């Protein structure tokens, strides 16, 4: 479920922070995060990830615990993920998914190294997401990860 980010000196999600923790590992989330597994999976062909997914967290309290381990304060959690926690609190059923798509295939056919080279983000004409309030403030590190800079 977790890895340790040496640069940031904190835990990070191995797959993503919404993957459900293995039930038998829940008691170690805070005390020994690196020993905690998750219900996550990838489909790989010839060394290329063609897709991936997970069984998602469907409990608001569990989701908050995971985000806290990642170093987010309750205020940051509510600001960035409040809409999702509200939905989970209303009784979201167990669910999962997998992303298999043309984006990765097109990436390979185009000889590119990243799907970011072949897919447009965001997908709305206004460059906003009314449900999540995106775009929001991003850190310098996040911009560096996607090779962007603000002019």
C-alpha positions as YAML, in Angstrom:
chain: A
units: angstrom
residues:
- id: 1
  name: UNK
  ca: [0.00, 0.00, 0.00]
- id: 2
  name: UNK
  ca: [2.79, 2.42, 0.92]
- id: 3
  name: UNK
  ca: [6.35, 3.27, -0.01]
- id: 4
  name: UNK
  ca: [8.69, 5.73, 1.66]
- id: 5
  name: UNK
  ca: [9.60, 8.82, -0.35]
- id: 6
  name: UNK
  ca: [13.20, 9.64, 0.57]
- id: 7
  name: UNK
  ca: [13.05, 13.08, -1.10]
- id: 8
  name: UNK
  ca: [9.96, 14.15, 0.81]
- id: 9
  name: UNK
  ca: [10.79, 12.16, 3.97]
- id: 10
  name: UNK
  ca: [7.26, 10.79, 4.20]
- id: 11
  name: UNK
  ca: [5.08, 7.89, 3.12]
- id: 12
  name: UNK
  ca: [3.50, 7.83, -0.34]
- id: 13
  name: UNK
  ca: [0.91, 5.56, -1.92]
- id: 14
  name: UNK
  ca: [2.44, 2.72, -3.90]
- id: 15
  name: UNK
  ca: [-0.48, 2.42, -6.33]
- id: 16
  name: UNK
  ca: [-2.83, 5.25, -5.30]
- id: 17
  name: UNK
  ca: [-4.28, 6.39, -1.98]
- id: 18
  name: UNK
  ca: [-7.76, 5.06, -2.75]
- id: 19
  name: UNK
  ca: [-6.85, 1.36, -2.89]
- id: 20
  name: UNK
  ca: [-8.45, -0.69, -0.15]
- id: 21
  name: UNK
  ca: [-6.09, -1.97, 2.51]
- id: 22
  name: UNK
  ca: [-5.99, -5.72, 3.01]
- id: 23
  name: UNK
  ca: [-8.33, -6.42, 5.91]
- id: 24
  name: UNK
  ca: [-5.67, -8.35, 7.83]
- id: 25
  name: UNK
  ca: [-3.33, -5.33, 7.65]
- id: 26
  name: UNK
  ca: [-5.71, -2.62, 8.90]
- id: 27
  name: UNK
  ca: [-4.34, -2.72, 12.46]
- id: 28
  name: UNK
  ca: [-0.85, -1.75, 11.17]
- id: 29
  name: UNK
  ca: [-1.77, 1.21, 8.95]
- id: 30
  name: UNK
  ca: [-0.38, 3.80, 11.37]
- id: 31
  name: UNK
  ca: [2.20, 1.69, 13.22]
- id: 32
  name: UNK
  ca: [3.92, -0.10, 10.31]
- id: 33
  name: UNK
  ca: [2.73, 1.34, 6.97]
- id: 34
  name: UNK
  ca: [5.40, -0.37, 4.87]
- id: 35
  name: UNK
  ca: [4.08, -3.80, 5.87]
- id: 36
  name: UNK
  ca: [0.53, -3.01, 4.73]
- id: 37
  name: UNK
  ca: [-0.79, -4.51, 1.51]
- id: 38
  name: UNK
  ca: [-3.64, -3.41, -0.71]
- id: 39
  name: UNK
  ca: [-6.04, -4.87, -3.22]
- id: 40
  name: UNK
  ca: [-4.31, -3.40, -6.29]
- id: 41
  name: UNK
  ca: [-3.37, -4.95, -9.60]
- id: 42
  name: UNK
  ca: [-1.67, -4.16, -12.90]
- id: 43
  name: UNK
  ca: [-1.84, -5.70, -16.37]
- id: 44
  name: UNK
  ca: [1.62, -5.71, -17.96]
- id: 45
  name: UNK
  ca: [2.68, -6.79, -21.44]
- id: 46
  name: UNK
  ca: [6.31, -6.87, -22.53]
- id: 47
  name: UNK
  ca: [7.25, -4.57, -19.70]
- id: 48
  name: UNK
  ca: [4.58, -1.96, -20.48]
- id: 49
  name: UNK
  ca: [1.73, -1.34, -18.11]
- id: 50
  name: UNK
  ca: [-1.44, -1.70, -20.16]
- id: 51
  name: UNK
  ca: [-3.72, -1.03, -17.26]
- id: 52
  name: UNK
  ca: [-4.19, -1.15, -13.58]
- id: 53
  name: UNK
  ca: [-6.77, -0.90, -10.91]
- id: 54
  name: UNK
  ca: [-7.81, -1.71, -7.42]
- id: 55
  name: UNK
  ca: [-10.63, -2.46, -5.10]
- id: 56
  name: UNK
  ca: [-11.39, 0.99, -3.75]
- id: 57
  name: UNK
  ca: [-11.80, 2.15, -0.19]
- id: 58
  name: UNK
  ca: [-15.52, 2.47, 0.48]
- id: 59
  name: UNK
  ca: [-15.37, 3.65, 4.10]
- id: 60
  name: UNK
  ca: [-14.82, 7.35, 4.90]
- id: 61
  name: UNK
  ca: [-12.95, 6.64, 8.17]
- id: 62
  name: UNK
  ca: [-10.54, 4.23, 6.47]
- id: 63
  name: UNK
  ca: [-9.93, 6.73, 3.66]
- id: 64
  name: UNK
  ca: [-9.15, 9.47, 6.18]
- id: 65
  name: UNK
  ca: [-6.68, 7.16, 7.98]
- id: 66
  name: UNK
  ca: [-4.82, 6.46, 4.74]
- id: 67
  name: UNK
  ca: [-4.61, 10.14, 3.82]
- id: 68
  name: UNK
  ca: [-3.31, 10.99, 7.30]
- id: 69
  name: UNK
  ca: [-0.52, 8.40, 6.96]
- id: 70
  name: UNK
  ca: [0.42, 10.18, 3.72]
- id: 71
  name: UNK
  ca: [0.95, 13.34, 5.76]
- id: 72
  name: UNK
  ca: [-2.24, 15.25, 5.00]
- id: 73
  name: UNK
  ca: [-3.89, 17.24, 7.78]
- id: 74
  name: UNK
  ca: [-7.61, 16.93, 8.39]
- id: 75
  name: UNK
  ca: [-8.02, 20.41, 6.87]
- id: 76
  name: UNK
  ca: [-6.14, 19.37, 3.70]
- id: 77
  name: UNK
  ca: [-8.14, 16.14, 3.52]
- id: 78
  name: UNK
  ca: [-11.43, 18.02, 3.75]
- id: 79
  name: UNK
  ca: [-10.28, 20.63, 1.23]
- id: 80
  name: UNK
  ca: [-8.96, 18.16, -1.36]
- id: 81
  name: UNK
  ca: [-11.16, 15.11, -0.78]
- id: 82
  name: UNK
  ca: [-14.21, 16.34, 1.14]
- id: 83
  name: UNK
  ca: [-16.53, 15.64, -1.79]
- id: 84
  name: UNK
  ca: [-15.38, 12.03, -1.90]
- id: 85
  name: UNK
  ca: [-15.51, 11.51, 1.87]
- id: 86
  name: UNK
  ca: [-19.06, 12.86, 1.89]
- id: 87
  name: UNK
  ca: [-20.03, 10.32, -0.78]
- id: 88
  name: UNK
  ca: [-18.33, 7.50, 1.14]
- id: 89
  name: UNK
  ca: [-20.12, 8.52, 4.34]
- id: 90
  name: UNK
  ca: [-23.47, 8.13, 2.56]
- id: 91
  name: UNK
  ca: [-22.85, 4.42, 2.12]
- id: 92
  name: UNK
  ca: [-20.82, 3.72, -0.98]
- id: 93
  name: UNK
  ca: [-20.85, -0.02, -1.67]
- id: 94
  name: UNK
  ca: [-17.67, -2.04, -2.17]
- id: 95
  name: UNK
  ca: [-16.39, -1.35, -5.67]
- id: 96
  name: UNK
  ca: [-13.35, -1.68, -7.85]
- id: 97
  name: UNK
  ca: [-12.11, -0.92, -11.26]
- id: 98
  name: UNK
  ca: [-9.44, -1.29, -13.83]
- id: 99
  name: UNK
  ca: [-8.26, 1.18, -16.42]
- id: 100
  name: UNK
  ca: [-7.52, -0.47, -19.72]
- id: 101
  name: UNK
  ca: [-7.50, 2.01, -22.52]
- id: 102
  name: UNK
  ca: [-6.52, 3.21, -25.91]
- id: 103
  name: UNK
  ca: [-4.26, 5.84, -24.36]
- id: 104
  name: UNK
  ca: [-1.53, 3.30, -23.58]
- id: 105
  name: UNK
  ca: [-1.93, 1.55, -26.93]
- id: 106
  name: UNK
  ca: [-1.68, 4.87, -28.78]
- id: 107
  name: UNK
  ca: [1.37, 5.74, -26.67]
- id: 108
  name: UNK
  ca: [3.08, 2.54, -27.81]
- id: 109
  name: UNK
  ca: [2.05, 2.97, -31.45]
- id: 110
  name: UNK
  ca: [3.31, 6.57, -31.43]
- id: 111
  name: UNK
  ca: [6.64, 5.51, -29.91]
- id: 112
  name: UNK
  ca: [6.14, 7.74, -26.86]
- id: 113
  name: UNK
  ca: [7.27, 7.09, -23.30]
- id: 114
  name: UNK
  ca: [4.26, 8.57, -21.50]
- id: 115
  name: UNK
  ca: [0.51, 8.69, -22.04]
- id: 116
  name: UNK
  ca: [0.76, 12.40, -21.27]
- id: 117
  name: UNK
  ca: [2.25, 12.75, -24.74]
- id: 118
  name: UNK
  ca: [-0.89, 11.43, -26.44]
- id: 119
  name: UNK
  ca: [-3.86, 12.41, -24.28]
- id: 120
  name: UNK
  ca: [-5.30, 15.82, -23.47]
- id: 121
  name: UNK
  ca: [-5.76, 16.79, -19.82]
- id: 122
  name: UNK
  ca: [-8.16, 18.08, -18.62]
- id: 123
  name: UNK
  ca: [-11.05, 16.82, -20.71]
- id: 124
  name: UNK
  ca: [-13.42, 19.76, -20.30]
- id: 125
  name: UNK
  ca: [-13.40, 22.78, -22.59]
- id: 126
  name: UNK
  ca: [-13.36, 25.12, -19.59]
- id: 127
  name: UNK
  ca: [-10.34, 23.35, -18.04]
- id: 128
  name: UNK
  ca: [-12.27, 22.90, -14.81]
- id: 129
  name: UNK
  ca: [-14.06, 20.15, -12.92]
- id: 130
  name: UNK
  ca: [-17.19, 21.38, -11.14]
- id: 131
  name: UNK
  ca: [-17.42, 18.27, -8.92]
- id: 132
  name: UNK
  ca: [-13.93, 18.47, -7.42]
- id: 133
  name: UNK
  ca: [-13.27, 22.18, -7.83]
- id: 134
  name: UNK
  ca: [-10.21, 21.53, -10.02]
- id: 135
  name: UNK
  ca: [-7.98, 23.10, -10.94]
- id: 136
  name: UNK
  ca: [-6.51, 23.85, -7.56]
- id: 137
  name: UNK
  ca: [-3.15, 24.96, -6.29]
- id: 138
  name: UNK
  ca: [-0.28, 22.63, -7.16]
- id: 139
  name: UNK
  ca: [3.13, 22.42, -5.56]
- id: 140
  name: UNK
  ca: [6.43, 23.00, -7.34]
- id: 141
  name: UNK
  ca: [7.15, 19.28, -6.97]
- id: 142
  name: UNK
  ca: [3.88, 18.33, -8.67]
- id: 143
  name: UNK
  ca: [4.68, 20.65, -11.58]
- id: 144
  name: UNK
  ca: [8.16, 19.15, -11.88]
- id: 145
  name: UNK
  ca: [6.70, 15.60, -11.98]
- id: 146
  name: UNK
  ca: [4.71, 16.45, -15.10]
- id: 147
  name: UNK
  ca: [7.40, 18.68, -16.60]
- id: 148
  name: UNK
  ca: [5.33, 21.87, -16.45]
- id: 149
  name: UNK
  ca: [6.08, 25.37, -15.34]
- id: 150
  name: UNK
  ca: [3.89, 28.41, -14.71]
- id: 151
  name: UNK
  ca: [4.63, 31.40, -16.88]
...
